[in-house]
Short mmCIF file of C-alpha atoms in Angstrom, two decimals:
data_model
loop_
_atom_site.label_atom_id
_atom_site.label_comp_id
_atom_site.label_asym_id
_atom_site.label_seq_id
_atom_site.Cartn_x
_atom_site.Cartn_y
_atom_site.Cartn_z
CA MET X 858 -6.29 -3.90 4.12
CA ALA X 859 -5.83 -6.48 6.68
CA ARG X 860 -7.38 -10.43 8.03
CA GLN X 861 -7.09 -11.03 11.77
CA GLN X 862 -4.56 -13.80 12.18
CA GLY X 863 -5.33 -15.32 15.54
CA LEU X 864 -2.72 -14.37 18.12
CA LYS X 865 -0.06 -13.41 15.60
CA ILE X 866 1.46 -10.03 16.45
CA LEU X 867 1.94 -7.45 13.73
CA ARG X 868 4.77 -4.96 14.15
CA VAL X 869 6.70 -2.17 12.52
CA ILE X 870 9.71 -3.75 10.80
CA SER X 871 12.20 -0.88 10.60
CA GLY X 872 12.83 2.81 11.16
CA GLN X 873 11.71 5.21 13.86
CA ALA X 874 9.04 2.87 15.29
CA LYS X 875 10.97 -0.37 14.69
CA GLY X 876 9.61 -3.34 16.64
CA HIS X 877 6.48 -1.54 17.81
CA PRO X 878 3.43 -3.82 17.88
CA LEU X 879 0.39 -2.85 15.79
CA ARG X 880 -3.24 -3.55 16.48
CA ALA X 881 -5.14 -5.61 13.91
CA VAL X 882 -8.71 -4.87 12.90
CA PRO X 883 -11.10 -7.16 14.85
CA GLY X 884 -13.00 -9.84 12.92
CA ASN X 885 -12.38 -11.60 9.63
CA GLY X 886 -13.19 -8.81 7.21
CA THR X 887 -9.64 -7.56 6.78
CA ARG X 888 -6.34 -9.16 5.78
CA PRO X 889 -3.19 -7.64 7.32
CA THR X 890 0.03 -7.72 5.36
CA THR X 891 2.23 -10.15 7.28
CA ASP X 892 5.60 -9.06 8.63
CA LYS X 893 7.34 -11.44 6.20
CA VAL X 894 5.63 -9.95 3.15
CA LYS X 895 6.00 -6.39 4.45
CA GLU X 896 9.73 -6.84 4.97
CA ALA X 897 10.17 -8.22 1.43
CA LEU X 898 7.98 -5.49 -0.04
CA PHE X 899 9.89 -2.60 1.52
CA SER X 900 13.20 -4.11 0.53
CA MET X 901 11.95 -3.79 -3.07
CA ILE X 902 10.53 -0.26 -2.93
CA GLY X 903 12.75 1.43 -0.33
CA PRO X 904 13.97 0.49 2.03
CA TYR X 905 13.89 4.08 3.34
CA PHE X 906 12.27 7.33 2.24
CA ASP X 907 12.74 11.06 2.70
CA GLU X 908 10.75 13.86 4.28
CA GLU X 909 9.48 15.15 0.94
CA GLU X 910 7.69 11.91 0.05
CA ARG X 911 3.91 11.69 0.50
CA VAL X 912 2.11 8.38 1.04
CA LEU X 913 -1.44 7.27 0.22
CA ASP X 914 -2.72 4.13 1.97
CA LEU X 915 -6.10 3.87 0.25
CA PHE X 916 -7.54 0.67 1.75
CA ALA X 917 -5.76 1.17 5.02
CA GLY X 918 -7.09 -1.64 7.22
CA SER X 919 -4.80 -1.47 10.27
CA GLY X 920 -2.60 1.11 8.56
CA GLY X 921 0.43 -1.17 8.62
CA LEU X 922 1.80 -0.25 5.18
CA GLY X 923 1.48 3.50 5.53
CA ILE X 924 2.83 3.40 9.08
CA GLU X 925 5.83 1.36 7.91
CA ALA X 926 6.56 4.01 5.26
CA LEU X 927 6.32 6.81 7.85
CA SER X 928 8.58 4.90 10.21
CA ARG X 929 11.10 4.60 7.37
CA GLY X 930 11.24 8.33 6.84
CA ALA X 931 8.33 9.38 4.59
CA GLY X 932 7.19 12.90 5.38
CA SER X 933 3.42 12.45 5.51
CA ALA X 934 0.67 9.93 4.85
CA VAL X 935 -3.05 9.87 4.14
CA PHE X 936 -4.98 6.81 5.33
CA VAL X 937 -8.41 6.00 3.90
CA ASP X 938 -10.81 3.19 4.79
CA SER X 939 -14.59 2.85 4.65
CA SER X 940 -14.77 0.84 7.89
CA PRO X 941 -15.18 2.75 11.18
CA GLN X 942 -13.34 -0.08 12.97
CA SER X 943 -10.38 0.23 10.61
CA VAL X 944 -10.25 4.00 10.98
CA ASP X 945 -10.23 3.63 14.77
CA VAL X 946 -7.41 1.04 14.63
CA VAL X 947 -5.34 3.20 12.27
CA ARG X 948 -5.64 6.16 14.62
CA ARG X 949 -4.68 4.05 17.62
CA ASN X 950 -1.68 2.61 15.79
CA LEU X 951 -0.53 6.08 14.73
CA GLU X 952 -0.81 7.37 18.28
CA SER X 953 1.04 4.42 19.79
CA THR X 954 3.88 4.67 17.25
CA LYS X 955 4.06 8.47 17.77
CA LEU X 956 3.51 9.07 14.06
CA ALA X 957 0.07 10.70 14.26
CA GLY X 958 1.52 14.15 13.62
CA LYS X 959 2.57 13.08 10.13
CA ALA X 960 -0.75 11.53 9.15
CA SER X 961 -4.34 12.27 8.15
CA VAL X 962 -7.02 9.58 8.51
CA TYR X 963 -10.34 9.56 6.66
CA ARG X 964 -13.35 7.29 6.77
CA ASN X 965 -14.56 7.24 3.19
CA ASP X 966 -15.12 5.12 0.12
CA ALA X 967 -11.91 4.97 -1.93
CA ARG X 968 -13.26 6.68 -5.04
CA ARG X 969 -15.08 9.40 -3.10
CA ALA X 970 -11.87 10.00 -1.16
CA LEU X 971 -9.97 10.54 -4.41
CA LYS X 972 -12.40 13.29 -5.39
CA VAL X 973 -11.76 15.02 -2.06
CA LEU X 974 -7.99 14.58 -2.24
CA GLU X 975 -7.90 16.02 -5.77
CA LYS X 976 -8.86 19.41 -4.32
CA SER X 977 -5.58 19.58 -2.42
CA GLY X 978 -3.58 19.48 -5.65
CA LEU X 979 -0.85 17.50 -3.90
CA PRO X 980 0.31 14.28 -5.61
CA PHE X 981 1.58 11.17 -3.82
CA ASP X 982 4.99 9.55 -4.22
CA LEU X 983 4.06 6.17 -2.71
CA ILE X 984 0.63 4.58 -3.17
CA PHE X 985 -0.60 1.42 -1.43
CA LEU X 986 -3.66 -0.48 -2.67
CA ASP X 987 -4.59 -3.55 -0.63
CA PRO X 988 -8.34 -3.89 -1.17
CA PRO X 989 -10.56 -6.89 -0.43
CA TYR X 990 -9.70 -9.73 -2.82
CA ALA X 991 -13.18 -9.49 -4.34
CA MET X 992 -12.08 -6.17 -5.84
CA LYS X 993 -10.08 -6.80 -9.01
CA ASP X 994 -9.92 -3.37 -10.63
CA CYS X 995 -6.92 -1.74 -8.94
CA ASN X 996 -5.66 -0.72 -12.37
CA ALA X 997 -8.83 1.35 -12.81
CA ILE X 998 -8.29 2.95 -9.40
CA LEU X 999 -4.66 3.78 -10.23
CA THR X 1000 -5.81 5.24 -13.55
CA GLU X 1001 -8.24 7.50 -11.67
CA ILE X 1002 -5.49 8.49 -9.23
CA ALA X 1003 -3.33 9.58 -12.15
CA GLN X 1004 -6.16 11.35 -13.97
CA ARG X 1005 -6.92 13.36 -10.84
CA GLY X 1006 -3.30 14.48 -10.58
CA LEU X 1007 -2.65 12.46 -7.45
CA ALA X 1008 0.33 10.45 -8.74
CA ALA X 1009 3.69 12.23 -8.76
CA ASP X 1010 6.10 11.54 -11.61
CA SER X 1011 8.02 8.33 -10.82
CA ALA X 1012 5.57 7.51 -8.02
CA ILE X 1013 5.63 3.92 -6.81
CA ALA X 1014 2.31 2.07 -6.57
CA VAL X 1015 1.99 -1.22 -4.70
CA VAL X 1016 -0.99 -3.52 -5.34
CA GLU X 1017 -1.63 -6.53 -3.13
CA HIS X 1018 -3.91 -9.11 -4.72
CA HIS X 1019 -4.74 -12.78 -4.96
CA PRO X 1020 -2.12 -14.66 -7.02
CA ASP X 1021 -4.84 -15.86 -9.39
CA VAL X 1022 -5.59 -12.25 -10.36
CA SER X 1023 -3.51 -10.82 -13.19
CA TYR X 1024 -2.97 -7.10 -13.73
CA PRO X 1025 -1.61 -5.49 -16.92
CA GLU X 1026 2.12 -4.96 -17.29
CA ALA X 1027 1.49 -1.34 -18.28
CA PHE X 1028 -1.49 1.04 -18.39
CA GLU X 1029 -2.07 4.80 -18.36
CA GLY X 1030 1.55 5.62 -17.51
CA PHE X 1031 1.97 2.88 -14.89
CA ILE X 1032 4.72 0.38 -15.70
CA ARG X 1033 5.04 -2.82 -13.69
CA THR X 1034 8.56 -3.29 -12.35
CA ARG X 1035 8.11 -6.31 -10.08
CA CYS X 1036 5.54 -8.99 -9.42
CA ALA X 1037 6.12 -11.46 -6.60
CA LYS X 1038 4.08 -14.24 -5.03
CA TYR X 1039 4.13 -15.15 -1.33
CA GLY X 1040 1.78 -18.09 -0.76
CA GLU X 1041 -1.76 -16.70 -0.99
CA ILE X 1042 -0.56 -13.13 -1.49
CA ALA X 1043 0.78 -11.54 -4.66
CA VAL X 1044 2.36 -8.10 -4.92
CA SER X 1045 2.54 -6.07 -8.12
CA ILE X 1046 4.76 -2.98 -8.06
CA TYR X 1047 4.31 -0.17 -10.58
CA ARG X 1048 6.18 3.03 -11.33
CA TYR X 1049 4.28 5.98 -12.77
CA GLU X 1050 6.15 7.24 -15.83
CA PRO X 1051 3.54 8.97 -18.02
CA ASN X 1052 6.06 10.00 -20.69
CA GLN X 1053 8.00 6.76 -20.93
CA GLU X 1054 7.41 3.68 -23.08
CA ALA X 1055 6.78 0.43 -21.25
CA PRO X 1056 9.82 -1.92 -21.23
CA ALA X 1057 9.71 -5.68 -21.82
CA GLY X 1058 7.26 -7.53 -19.58
CA THR X 1059 7.90 -8.73 -16.05
CA THR X 1060 7.20 -12.22 -14.77
CA MET X 1061 5.57 -13.54 -11.64
CA GLU X 1062 8.13 -14.82 -9.16
CA THR X 1063 7.37 -17.82 -6.99
CA THR X 1064 7.52 -17.60 -3.21
CA GLU X 1065 10.96 -19.16 -3.19
CA GLU X 1066 12.28 -16.80 -5.87
CA ALA X 1067 10.84 -13.77 -4.13
CA ASN X 1068 12.33 -14.72 -0.80
CA LYS X 1069 15.82 -14.83 -2.33
CA ARG X 1070 15.65 -11.14 -3.16
#
């Protein structure tokens, strides 16, 4: 998901499309992941991927997270957003970064999209959830993703949320491995290990601690 930030330019941080500017969704209804947070995030989950990895960007906004993963080597990505403006921006960004051939873009509600994607029988290795901050049930959405067979074993799931919102350390096979705070943005990272016991809990890092990583 993404919020227009004045004249600030969003860009691809690394990989095939490194440095390429990305369009933001017009208006104030979306909140783009800033370059600073995106760089820190991908240093934690990557930094690079391989051609066999499939990506789901479920609340795509401008598509910045999924596009970054494709640029860093992921083989394919599915982008979903309910906003026609967002879908248009994602398609434009994919075309301009020359990554459209590795992507599918759908305008749909997140949960309806999961029902459609289940029919493919193809699980995802990297899952991005960056919904509007009013939505506080990403754990329920991840649970549905797993129940529909859309999470590969050892898949990584990234949830962006307000730092005042707390998600469980473990649920339905998802185990939180990192949780970092960057000002008004918090990032919780989970690994899907349905047959593994959850380890000791993780702690929320402050902005300063996260930036040292």
